[in-house]
Each structure stands twice: as structure tokens, then as C-alpha cells.
Amino acid sequence: MSLKTEIRPEAEYLSVNVTGKFLLKEAEQSFLHTLEAVIQHKSMKVLLDGRTITGKPATIERFFYGKFVANSVKAYKNRGVSPMTAFAYVLRPPVIDPQRFGETAAVNRGMHVRVFDNLEAAFEWLDVAPPRKQAMGIHRKPQPGFT
């Protein structure tokens, strides 16, 4: 396999680190492993760090991947994956598409997903503290109306 997937549960989210060369079938398998971990850890937030993935997915591969992940989330609903599970992908060019075509394909099929080019924005969108801040006891900022 060209892609390697490491999954680690954190206090507030599931951390998924994917490395290697992008191949559509392997990326799909990696996502299925991620869904199994979502079930196991009852996660509602997933941070997928793919900044070291290499390759340049074709537009059609982006579409097929987005369609696959959204349909997989739906298919895993009966196994414990909530349709509201938030997936934040952090990617770099040329894997990240400036037009976010794969993200659009997934969102249009009901998946709660967003693609970022930096970790900080992904943590903010997920509303979780980065691991360093968690270890120091610093948590996410309080939301208005919540205590």
C-alpha cells in the first residue's frame, strides 16, 4: 500500500494522520478504517492530517472520493457513525484542490466536512484545542450561552 494511516484518539476528537502517495482505492480504504475508529471511539469530530500525502488527484478522482466518503458515512449510520460527525481534512497542494471539488461533492451528499490548508483553521472549525494546549489544560474558548 502506498498510503499509511495512523489513528489516535485525542480528548475531544479522533486524530488521523495519512502519509504516502494518493491512490483513489487506497484513500477509500483509509477512510473506511477511519470510520471503524469513529465507531470504536464514539467520535463526533475527526481531524485528518494529510499534509504529507503526495500525488495530484485528477478532478474525477476528487469527485469519486467525495462521493465515496459521503456515501460511506451514510452507510455506517446503522453501525454508530452520526451523519453530524465533523470531518476536517488538512491538505497541501497539489492534493488540496483550490476549488474544493471533492469537499463540494461530499457536502452535496450530506457529509459534514471541510478541507483546510492549515491545522489551526481545522482545529478552530472543529472547535477543539490542539494537542499541546490540551496537555496544558487549555480548552476551547467558551461559546456564548454555554457554560
PDB file of C-alpha atoms in Angstrom:
ATOM      1  CA  MET A   1       0.000   0.000   0.000  1.00  0.00           C
ATOM      2  CA  SER A   2       1.175   3.489  -0.773  1.00  0.00           C
ATOM      3  CA  LEU A   3      -0.912   5.204   1.906  1.00  0.00           C
ATOM      4  CA  LYS A   4      -0.273   4.713   5.593  1.00  0.00           C
ATOM      5  CA  THR A   5      -2.966   5.644   8.098  1.00  0.00           C
ATOM      6  CA  GLU A   6      -2.288   6.227  11.795  1.00  0.00           C
ATOM      7  CA  ILE A   7      -5.290   6.787  14.038  1.00  0.00           C
ATOM      8  CA  ARG A   8      -5.071   8.153  17.564  1.00  0.00           C
ATOM      9  CA  PRO A   9      -7.956   9.169  19.834  1.00  0.00           C
ATOM     10  CA  GLU A  10      -7.476  12.551  21.479  1.00  0.00           C
ATOM     11  CA  ALA A  11      -9.584  14.025  24.285  1.00  0.00           C
ATOM     12  CA  GLU A  12     -12.018  15.868  22.013  1.00  0.00           C
ATOM     13  CA  TYR A  13     -11.518  14.350  18.574  1.00  0.00           C
ATOM     14  CA  LEU A  14     -10.076  11.492  16.548  1.00  0.00           C
ATOM     15  CA  SER A  15      -6.676  12.271  15.033  1.00  0.00           C
ATOM     16  CA  VAL A  16      -5.959  10.597  11.686  1.00  0.00           C
ATOM     17  CA  ASN A  17      -2.562  11.024  10.051  1.00  0.00           C
ATOM     18  CA  VAL A  18      -2.294   9.831   6.448  1.00  0.00           C
ATOM     19  CA  THR A  19       1.029   9.687   4.601  1.00  0.00           C
ATOM     20  CA  GLY A  20       2.165   8.379   1.224  1.00  0.00           C
ATOM     21  CA  LYS A  21       1.052   8.646  -2.378  1.00  0.00           C
ATOM     22  CA  PHE A  22      -2.604   9.289  -3.208  1.00  0.00           C
ATOM     23  CA  LEU A  23      -4.304   6.405  -4.967  1.00  0.00           C
ATOM     24  CA  LEU A  24      -8.097   6.513  -5.029  1.00  0.00           C
ATOM     25  CA  LYS A  25      -8.771   2.926  -3.889  1.00  0.00           C
ATOM     26  CA  GLU A  26      -6.257   3.218  -1.055  1.00  0.00           C
ATOM     27  CA  ALA A  27      -7.697   6.560   0.041  1.00  0.00           C
ATOM     28  CA  GLU A  28     -11.143   4.954   0.145  1.00  0.00           C
ATOM     29  CA  GLN A  29      -9.819   2.056   2.250  1.00  0.00           C
ATOM     30  CA  SER A  30      -8.094   4.513   4.572  1.00  0.00           C
ATOM     31  CA  PHE A  31     -11.410   6.301   5.083  1.00  0.00           C
ATOM     32  CA  LEU A  32     -13.167   3.035   5.916  1.00  0.00           C
ATOM     33  CA  HIS A  33     -10.510   2.368   8.587  1.00  0.00           C
ATOM     34  CA  THR A  34     -11.209   5.861   9.901  1.00  0.00           C
ATOM     35  CA  LEU A  35     -14.938   5.110  10.115  1.00  0.00           C
ATOM     36  CA  GLU A  36     -14.195   1.932  12.076  1.00  0.00           C
ATOM     37  CA  ALA A  37     -12.224   4.051  14.563  1.00  0.00           C
ATOM     38  CA  VAL A  38     -15.071   6.601  14.724  1.00  0.00           C
ATOM     39  CA  ILE A  39     -17.349   3.745  15.777  1.00  0.00           C
ATOM     40  CA  GLN A  40     -14.864   2.306  18.263  1.00  0.00           C
ATOM     41  CA  HIS A  41     -14.145   5.636  19.966  1.00  0.00           C
ATOM     42  CA  LYS A  42     -17.630   7.125  19.502  1.00  0.00           C
ATOM     43  CA  SER A  43     -16.052  10.193  17.925  1.00  0.00           C
ATOM     44  CA  MET A  44     -18.069  13.140  16.671  1.00  0.00           C
ATOM     45  CA  LYS A  45     -15.055  15.093  15.385  1.00  0.00           C
ATOM     46  CA  VAL A  46     -12.265  13.865  13.112  1.00  0.00           C
ATOM     47  CA  LEU A  47      -9.102  15.692  12.109  1.00  0.00           C
ATOM     48  CA  LEU A  48      -7.480  14.086   9.076  1.00  0.00           C
ATOM     49  CA  ASP A  49      -3.950  15.397   8.574  1.00  0.00           C
ATOM     50  CA  GLY A  50      -2.888  14.606   5.031  1.00  0.00           C
ATOM     51  CA  ARG A  51      -0.285  17.334   4.602  1.00  0.00           C
ATOM     52  CA  THR A  52       2.389  14.818   3.570  1.00  0.00           C
ATOM     53  CA  ILE A  53       0.261  12.976   1.007  1.00  0.00           C
ATOM     54  CA  THR A  54       1.866  13.167  -2.424  1.00  0.00           C
ATOM     55  CA  GLY A  55       0.373  12.915  -5.890  1.00  0.00           C
ATOM     56  CA  LYS A  56      -2.076  15.014  -7.835  1.00  0.00           C
ATOM     57  CA  PRO A  57      -5.593  13.598  -7.871  1.00  0.00           C
ATOM     58  CA  ALA A  58      -7.474  14.119 -11.115  1.00  0.00           C
ATOM     59  CA  THR A  59     -10.731  16.060 -10.952  1.00  0.00           C
ATOM     60  CA  ILE A  60     -12.754  12.882 -11.441  1.00  0.00           C
ATOM     61  CA  GLU A  61     -10.837  11.204  -8.586  1.00  0.00           C
ATOM     62  CA  ARG A  62     -11.714  14.133  -6.333  1.00  0.00           C
ATOM     63  CA  PHE A  63     -15.374  13.685  -7.267  1.00  0.00           C
ATOM     64  CA  PHE A  64     -15.326   9.924  -6.703  1.00  0.00           C
ATOM     65  CA  TYR A  65     -13.562  10.295  -3.345  1.00  0.00           C
ATOM     66  CA  GLY A  66     -16.046  12.938  -2.144  1.00  0.00           C
ATOM     67  CA  LYS A  67     -18.963  10.794  -3.255  1.00  0.00           C
ATOM     68  CA  PHE A  68     -17.435   7.688  -1.632  1.00  0.00           C
ATOM     69  CA  VAL A  69     -16.789   9.253   1.775  1.00  0.00           C
ATOM     70  CA  ALA A  70     -20.252  10.840   1.973  1.00  0.00           C
ATOM     71  CA  ASN A  71     -21.962   7.597   0.957  1.00  0.00           C
ATOM     72  CA  SER A  72     -19.804   5.668   3.440  1.00  0.00           C
ATOM     73  CA  VAL A  73     -20.828   7.930   6.325  1.00  0.00           C
ATOM     74  CA  LYS A  74     -24.471   7.262   5.404  1.00  0.00           C
ATOM     75  CA  ALA A  75     -23.847   3.523   5.084  1.00  0.00           C
ATOM     76  CA  TYR A  76     -22.191   3.395   8.524  1.00  0.00           C
ATOM     77  CA  LYS A  77     -25.071   5.211  10.246  1.00  0.00           C
ATOM     78  CA  ASN A  78     -26.569   1.935  11.499  1.00  0.00           C
ATOM     79  CA  ARG A  79     -23.158   0.997  12.933  1.00  0.00           C
ATOM     80  CA  GLY A  80     -22.870   4.133  15.036  1.00  0.00           C
ATOM     81  CA  VAL A  81     -21.496   6.885  12.784  1.00  0.00           C
ATOM     82  CA  SER A  82     -23.587  10.008  13.153  1.00  0.00           C
ATOM     83  CA  PRO A  83     -24.319  11.983   9.982  1.00  0.00           C
ATOM     84  CA  MET A  84     -23.317  15.033  12.057  1.00  0.00           C
ATOM     85  CA  THR A  85     -19.774  13.749  12.602  1.00  0.00           C
ATOM     86  CA  ALA A  86     -17.470  16.595  11.581  1.00  0.00           C
ATOM     87  CA  PHE A  87     -14.515  15.730   9.331  1.00  0.00           C
ATOM     88  CA  ALA A  88     -11.763  18.330   8.919  1.00  0.00           C
ATOM     89  CA  TYR A  89      -9.161  17.495   6.254  1.00  0.00           C
ATOM     90  CA  VAL A  90      -5.828  19.338   6.255  1.00  0.00           C
ATOM     91  CA  LEU A  91      -4.065  19.033   2.892  1.00  0.00           C
ATOM     92  CA  ARG A  92      -1.386  20.770   0.843  1.00  0.00           C
ATOM     93  CA  PRO A  93      -1.112  21.414  -2.896  1.00  0.00           C
ATOM     94  CA  PRO A  94      -1.391  19.670  -5.228  1.00  0.00           C
ATOM     95  CA  VAL A  95      -3.513  17.242  -3.182  1.00  0.00           C
ATOM     96  CA  ILE A  96      -5.735  20.065  -1.982  1.00  0.00           C
ATOM     97  CA  ASP A  97      -7.943  21.443  -4.703  1.00  0.00           C
ATOM     98  CA  PRO A  98      -8.219  25.248  -4.589  1.00  0.00           C
ATOM     99  CA  GLN A  99     -11.854  24.912  -5.679  1.00  0.00           C
ATOM    100  CA  ARG A 100     -12.585  22.188  -3.088  1.00  0.00           C
ATOM    101  CA  PHE A 101     -14.331  19.968  -5.637  1.00  0.00           C
ATOM    102  CA  GLY A 102     -14.124  16.817  -3.500  1.00  0.00           C
ATOM    103  CA  GLU A 103     -15.429  18.721  -0.482  1.00  0.00           C
ATOM    104  CA  THR A 104     -18.342  20.019  -2.541  1.00  0.00           C
ATOM    105  CA  ALA A 105     -19.171  16.525  -3.803  1.00  0.00           C
ATOM    106  CA  ALA A 106     -19.253  15.236  -0.201  1.00  0.00           C
ATOM    107  CA  VAL A 107     -21.191  18.191   1.236  1.00  0.00           C
ATOM    108  CA  ASN A 108     -23.779  17.941  -1.545  1.00  0.00           C
ATOM    109  CA  ARG A 109     -24.386  14.360  -0.402  1.00  0.00           C
ATOM    110  CA  GLY A 110     -24.944  15.388   3.213  1.00  0.00           C
ATOM    111  CA  MET A 111     -21.495  14.956   4.774  1.00  0.00           C
ATOM    112  CA  HIS A 112     -20.324  17.421   7.451  1.00  0.00           C
ATOM    113  CA  VAL A 113     -16.825  18.042   6.055  1.00  0.00           C
ATOM    114  CA  ARG A 114     -14.441  20.874   5.348  1.00  0.00           C
ATOM    115  CA  VAL A 115     -10.978  20.993   3.763  1.00  0.00           C
ATOM    116  CA  PHE A 116      -8.239  23.295   5.074  1.00  0.00           C
ATOM    117  CA  ASP A 117      -4.675  24.194   4.181  1.00  0.00           C
ATOM    118  CA  ASN A 118      -3.587  24.680   7.821  1.00  0.00           C
ATOM    119  CA  LEU A 119      -4.089  22.898  11.135  1.00  0.00           C
ATOM    120  CA  GLU A 120      -5.103  25.959  13.122  1.00  0.00           C
ATOM    121  CA  ALA A 121      -8.135  26.639  10.946  1.00  0.00           C
ATOM    122  CA  ALA A 122      -9.151  22.968  11.136  1.00  0.00           C
ATOM    123  CA  PHE A 123      -8.920  22.951  14.944  1.00  0.00           C
ATOM    124  CA  GLU A 124     -10.952  26.147  15.079  1.00  0.00           C
ATOM    125  CA  TRP A 125     -13.649  24.766  12.766  1.00  0.00           C
ATOM    126  CA  LEU A 126     -13.854  21.578  14.849  1.00  0.00           C
ATOM    127  CA  ASP A 127     -13.903  23.741  17.984  1.00  0.00           C
ATOM    128  CA  VAL A 128     -11.183  21.674  19.679  1.00  0.00           C
ATOM    129  CA  ALA A 129      -7.868  22.559  21.249  1.00  0.00           C
ATOM    130  CA  PRO A 130      -4.668  21.387  19.555  1.00  0.00           C
ATOM    131  CA  PRO A 131      -2.890  18.542  21.443  1.00  0.00           C
ATOM    132  CA  ARG A 132      -0.290  20.855  23.022  1.00  0.00           C
ATOM    133  CA  LYS A 133      -2.992  23.059  24.502  1.00  0.00           C
ATOM    134  CA  GLN A 134      -4.977  20.030  25.693  1.00  0.00           C
ATOM    135  CA  ALA A 135      -1.913  18.737  27.556  1.00  0.00           C
ATOM    136  CA  MET A 136      -1.505  22.116  29.255  1.00  0.00           C
ATOM    137  CA  GLY A 137      -5.161  22.146  30.324  1.00  0.00           C
ATOM    138  CA  ILE A 138      -6.177  24.879  27.894  1.00  0.00           C
ATOM    139  CA  HIS A 139      -9.512  24.094  26.328  1.00  0.00           C
ATOM    140  CA  ARG A 140     -11.522  25.613  23.551  1.00  0.00           C
ATOM    141  CA  LYS A 141     -12.944  29.054  24.051  1.00  0.00           C
ATOM    142  CA  PRO A 142     -16.350  29.200  25.750  1.00  0.00           C
ATOM    143  CA  GLN A 143     -19.254  29.659  23.392  1.00  0.00           C
ATOM    144  CA  PRO A 144     -21.852  32.338  24.139  1.00  0.00           C
ATOM    145  CA  GLY A 145     -24.733  30.849  26.091  1.00  0.00           C
ATOM    146  CA  PHE A 146     -22.789  27.728  27.123  1.00  0.00           C
ATOM    147  CA  THR A 147     -21.021  27.058  30.404  1.00  0.00           C
TER     148      THR A 147
END
